[in-house]
């Protein structure tokens, strides 16, 4: 927009210069020609910028669903095979069609879900996705947004520890059998953060002073089967682990589950968390008794499982770690 405004100003200046020097019309012609040349250069720069940032991609806008991809393409593009994708769409309740709020546009549900997976699995911009799915960039953006909104809303109930309530005593037993020094520990809790591009609004709330960058923060509970048992977020970059734990209501929820199963249960986390009946933490302070130090050392290998999950998440879905505004 600024380049287009500059071009218009140069055009007007060039026209006015033609009669600005009635005593010396040759001088007016020189100035007018100079401004015309600058205007032409602006045109060339505008065209170059349009080709780079908003290139034209010829598409047929024909729906491209699961059947349009070869079996060899699927794992590389979407991280899953054909049967796994069908099962995943069933579990995530992907509808035949999605309706965009506000605009009311209708999108093919399967295609929108594939766009979401590809966007999270790669770093392509809308231009590259348009060539993969043979759709316009605006339609790619619409499909991505409706699919992401659907999956995020489902995660509010689909990624909760309550789904594993009956298995929690078995998890504690399995950990104990594999050498865990805490007899009733059923999971490991930790927080993580992902880089984001500097936001236009609320920059201070998203800024994390410890890492000196803009972040979103999440809380993750990993079970002994290496699945995410409970997920909370996103939170602002300034939110600490204690506040995230309170916002997730995980402690009162686990207390209810403990009463339901009739067995003592607790989680384990680092020293940033508050110690309570259902949450044990690593020791904090400079003077730590030797027995607590030994316990923390023994539990450190179990706490590493959360870091493995975070690393796997970033490797499989690199989009969540990308802070580029064009991602």
PDB file of C-alpha atoms in Angstrom, residues 95-216:
ATOM      1  CA  UNK A  95     -17.987 -34.244   9.647  1.00  0.00           C
ATOM      2  CA  UNK A  96     -18.702 -34.619   5.905  1.00  0.00           C
ATOM      3  CA  UNK A  97     -18.805 -30.833   5.679  1.00  0.00           C
ATOM      4  CA  UNK A  98     -17.666 -27.898   7.777  1.00  0.00           C
ATOM      5  CA  UNK A  99     -19.412 -24.531   7.782  1.00  0.00           C
ATOM      6  CA  UNK A 100     -17.263 -21.479   8.391  1.00  0.00           C
ATOM      7  CA  UNK A 101     -18.728 -19.148  11.034  1.00  0.00           C
ATOM      8  CA  UNK A 102     -19.505 -15.678   9.781  1.00  0.00           C
ATOM      9  CA  UNK A 103     -19.043 -16.210   6.055  1.00  0.00           C
ATOM     10  CA  UNK A 104     -21.125 -19.405   5.963  1.00  0.00           C
ATOM     11  CA  UNK A 105     -18.798 -21.037   3.425  1.00  0.00           C
ATOM     12  CA  UNK A 106     -19.094 -24.819   3.179  1.00  0.00           C
ATOM     13  CA  UNK A 107     -15.964 -26.985   3.049  1.00  0.00           C
ATOM     14  CA  UNK A 108     -15.447 -30.684   2.486  1.00  0.00           C
ATOM     15  CA  UNK A 109     -14.644 -32.106   5.945  1.00  0.00           C
ATOM     16  CA  UNK A 110     -12.134 -34.718   4.812  1.00  0.00           C
ATOM     17  CA  UNK A 111     -10.277 -32.251   2.619  1.00  0.00           C
ATOM     18  CA  UNK A 112     -10.199 -29.622   5.374  1.00  0.00           C
ATOM     19  CA  UNK A 113      -8.774 -32.160   7.821  1.00  0.00           C
ATOM     20  CA  UNK A 114      -6.030 -33.135   5.371  1.00  0.00           C
ATOM     21  CA  UNK A 115      -5.154 -29.455   4.903  1.00  0.00           C
ATOM     22  CA  UNK A 116      -4.843 -29.115   8.683  1.00  0.00           C
ATOM     23  CA  UNK A 117      -2.531 -32.129   8.965  1.00  0.00           C
ATOM     24  CA  UNK A 118      -0.342 -30.996   6.080  1.00  0.00           C
ATOM     25  CA  UNK A 119      -0.039 -27.476   7.485  1.00  0.00           C
ATOM     26  CA  UNK A 120       1.019 -28.815  10.884  1.00  0.00           C
ATOM     27  CA  UNK A 121       3.375 -31.422   9.405  1.00  0.00           C
ATOM     28  CA  UNK A 122       5.209 -29.006   7.104  1.00  0.00           C
ATOM     29  CA  UNK A 123       6.236 -25.409   6.751  1.00  0.00           C
ATOM     30  CA  UNK A 124       4.493 -24.609   3.475  1.00  0.00           C
ATOM     31  CA  UNK A 125       2.809 -21.272   2.938  1.00  0.00           C
ATOM     32  CA  UNK A 126      -0.625 -20.901   1.398  1.00  0.00           C
ATOM     33  CA  UNK A 127       0.962 -20.831  -2.062  1.00  0.00           C
ATOM     34  CA  UNK A 128       2.575 -24.242  -1.664  1.00  0.00           C
ATOM     35  CA  UNK A 129      -0.557 -25.724  -0.119  1.00  0.00           C
ATOM     36  CA  UNK A 130      -2.545 -24.392  -3.066  1.00  0.00           C
ATOM     37  CA  UNK A 131      -0.357 -26.410  -5.437  1.00  0.00           C
ATOM     38  CA  UNK A 132      -0.695 -29.555  -3.287  1.00  0.00           C
ATOM     39  CA  UNK A 133      -4.476 -29.412  -2.920  1.00  0.00           C
ATOM     40  CA  UNK A 134      -5.304 -27.614  -6.188  1.00  0.00           C
ATOM     41  CA  UNK A 135      -7.257 -24.986  -4.292  1.00  0.00           C
ATOM     42  CA  UNK A 136      -7.081 -21.199  -4.050  1.00  0.00           C
ATOM     43  CA  UNK A 137      -5.165 -19.696  -1.151  1.00  0.00           C
ATOM     44  CA  UNK A 138      -8.303 -18.181   0.374  1.00  0.00           C
ATOM     45  CA  UNK A 139     -10.033 -21.557   0.351  1.00  0.00           C
ATOM     46  CA  UNK A 140      -6.948 -23.234   1.847  1.00  0.00           C
ATOM     47  CA  UNK A 141      -7.005 -20.694   4.672  1.00  0.00           C
ATOM     48  CA  UNK A 142     -10.721 -21.216   5.268  1.00  0.00           C
ATOM     49  CA  UNK A 143     -10.393 -25.013   5.378  1.00  0.00           C
ATOM     50  CA  UNK A 144      -7.448 -24.841   7.764  1.00  0.00           C
ATOM     51  CA  UNK A 145      -9.286 -22.530  10.163  1.00  0.00           C
ATOM     52  CA  UNK A 146     -12.529 -24.533  10.358  1.00  0.00           C
ATOM     53  CA  UNK A 147     -10.671 -27.843  10.844  1.00  0.00           C
ATOM     54  CA  UNK A 148      -8.401 -26.366  13.518  1.00  0.00           C
ATOM     55  CA  UNK A 149     -11.378 -24.862  15.354  1.00  0.00           C
ATOM     56  CA  UNK A 150     -13.172 -28.222  15.304  1.00  0.00           C
ATOM     57  CA  UNK A 151     -10.184 -30.208  16.632  1.00  0.00           C
ATOM     58  CA  UNK A 152      -9.385 -27.614  19.304  1.00  0.00           C
ATOM     59  CA  UNK A 153     -12.973 -27.621  20.571  1.00  0.00           C
ATOM     60  CA  UNK A 154     -12.943 -31.417  20.700  1.00  0.00           C
ATOM     61  CA  UNK A 155      -9.697 -31.431  22.684  1.00  0.00           C
ATOM     62  CA  UNK A 156     -11.504 -29.747  25.583  1.00  0.00           C
ATOM     63  CA  UNK A 157     -13.070 -33.129  26.334  1.00  0.00           C
ATOM     64  CA  UNK A 158     -10.908 -35.499  24.289  1.00  0.00           C
ATOM     65  CA  UNK A 159      -7.597 -34.795  26.056  1.00  0.00           C
ATOM     66  CA  UNK A 160      -8.649 -35.072  29.689  1.00  0.00           C
ATOM     67  CA  UNK A 161      -7.404 -37.399  32.397  1.00  0.00           C
ATOM     68  CA  UNK A 162     -10.971 -38.460  33.195  1.00  0.00           C
ATOM     69  CA  UNK A 163     -10.915 -40.717  30.128  1.00  0.00           C
ATOM     70  CA  UNK A 164      -8.177 -42.775  31.844  1.00  0.00           C
ATOM     71  CA  UNK A 165      -9.743 -42.837  35.309  1.00  0.00           C
ATOM     72  CA  UNK A 166     -10.187 -46.616  35.533  1.00  0.00           C
ATOM     73  CA  UNK A 167      -6.610 -47.224  34.321  1.00  0.00           C
ATOM     74  CA  UNK A 168      -4.859 -44.906  36.784  1.00  0.00           C
ATOM     75  CA  UNK A 169      -4.293 -47.590  39.490  1.00  0.00           C
ATOM     76  CA  UNK A 170      -2.827 -49.893  36.812  1.00  0.00           C
ATOM     77  CA  UNK A 171      -0.504 -47.106  35.658  1.00  0.00           C
ATOM     78  CA  UNK A 172       0.739 -46.641  39.221  1.00  0.00           C
ATOM     79  CA  UNK A 173       1.303 -50.394  39.546  1.00  0.00           C
ATOM     80  CA  UNK A 174       3.207 -50.575  36.244  1.00  0.00           C
ATOM     81  CA  UNK A 175       5.494 -47.695  37.222  1.00  0.00           C
ATOM     82  CA  UNK A 176       6.135 -49.332  40.574  1.00  0.00           C
ATOM     83  CA  UNK A 177       7.010 -52.641  38.906  1.00  0.00           C
ATOM     84  CA  UNK A 178       9.528 -50.832  36.709  1.00  0.00           C
ATOM     85  CA  UNK A 179      11.383 -49.324  39.634  1.00  0.00           C
ATOM     86  CA  UNK A 180       9.540 -46.073  40.369  1.00  0.00           C
ATOM     87  CA  UNK A 181      10.276 -45.192  44.032  1.00  0.00           C
ATOM     88  CA  UNK A 182       6.863 -43.539  44.487  1.00  0.00           C
ATOM     89  CA  UNK A 183       4.293 -46.334  44.930  1.00  0.00           C
ATOM     90  CA  UNK A 184       1.189 -44.429  43.820  1.00  0.00           C
ATOM     91  CA  UNK A 185       2.538 -42.256  40.988  1.00  0.00           C
ATOM     92  CA  UNK A 186       0.347 -42.553  37.875  1.00  0.00           C
ATOM     93  CA  UNK A 187       1.795 -39.837  35.649  1.00  0.00           C
ATOM     94  CA  UNK A 188       4.376 -37.085  35.138  1.00  0.00           C
ATOM     95  CA  UNK A 189       3.413 -33.436  34.716  1.00  0.00           C
ATOM     96  CA  UNK A 190       5.426 -30.615  33.174  1.00  0.00           C
ATOM     97  CA  UNK A 191       5.032 -27.417  31.201  1.00  0.00           C
ATOM     98  CA  UNK A 192       6.475 -26.295  27.899  1.00  0.00           C
ATOM     99  CA  UNK A 193       6.452 -23.261  25.651  1.00  0.00           C
ATOM    100  CA  UNK A 194       6.525 -22.669  21.919  1.00  0.00           C
ATOM    101  CA  UNK A 195       7.849 -19.659  20.002  1.00  0.00           C
ATOM    102  CA  UNK A 196       5.375 -17.370  18.298  1.00  0.00           C
ATOM    103  CA  UNK A 197       5.862 -14.370  16.074  1.00  0.00           C
ATOM    104  CA  UNK A 198       5.612 -11.056  17.911  1.00  0.00           C
ATOM    105  CA  UNK A 199       1.856 -10.369  18.156  1.00  0.00           C
ATOM    106  CA  UNK A 200       0.295  -7.100  17.065  1.00  0.00           C
ATOM    107  CA  UNK A 201      -1.700  -6.802  20.309  1.00  0.00           C
ATOM    108  CA  UNK A 202      -0.992  -8.043  23.860  1.00  0.00           C
ATOM    109  CA  UNK A 203       2.749  -8.196  23.247  1.00  0.00           C
ATOM    110  CA  UNK A 204       3.587  -7.805  26.943  1.00  0.00           C
ATOM    111  CA  UNK A 205       1.388 -10.696  28.045  1.00  0.00           C
ATOM    112  CA  UNK A 206       2.936 -13.063  25.485  1.00  0.00           C
ATOM    113  CA  UNK A 207       6.513 -12.021  26.250  1.00  0.00           C
ATOM    114  CA  UNK A 208       8.515 -14.433  28.398  1.00  0.00           C
ATOM    115  CA  UNK A 209      11.304 -12.655  30.240  1.00  0.00           C
ATOM    116  CA  UNK A 210      13.216 -15.834  31.062  1.00  0.00           C
ATOM    117  CA  UNK A 211      13.690 -16.785  27.388  1.00  0.00           C
ATOM    118  CA  UNK A 212      13.451 -13.193  26.087  1.00  0.00           C
ATOM    119  CA  UNK A 213      10.898 -14.030  23.409  1.00  0.00           C
ATOM    120  CA  UNK A 214       7.186 -14.241  22.705  1.00  0.00           C
ATOM    121  CA  UNK A 215       5.744 -17.610  23.671  1.00  0.00           C
ATOM    122  CA  UNK A 216       2.629 -19.640  24.241  1.00  0.00           C
TER     123      UNK A 216
END
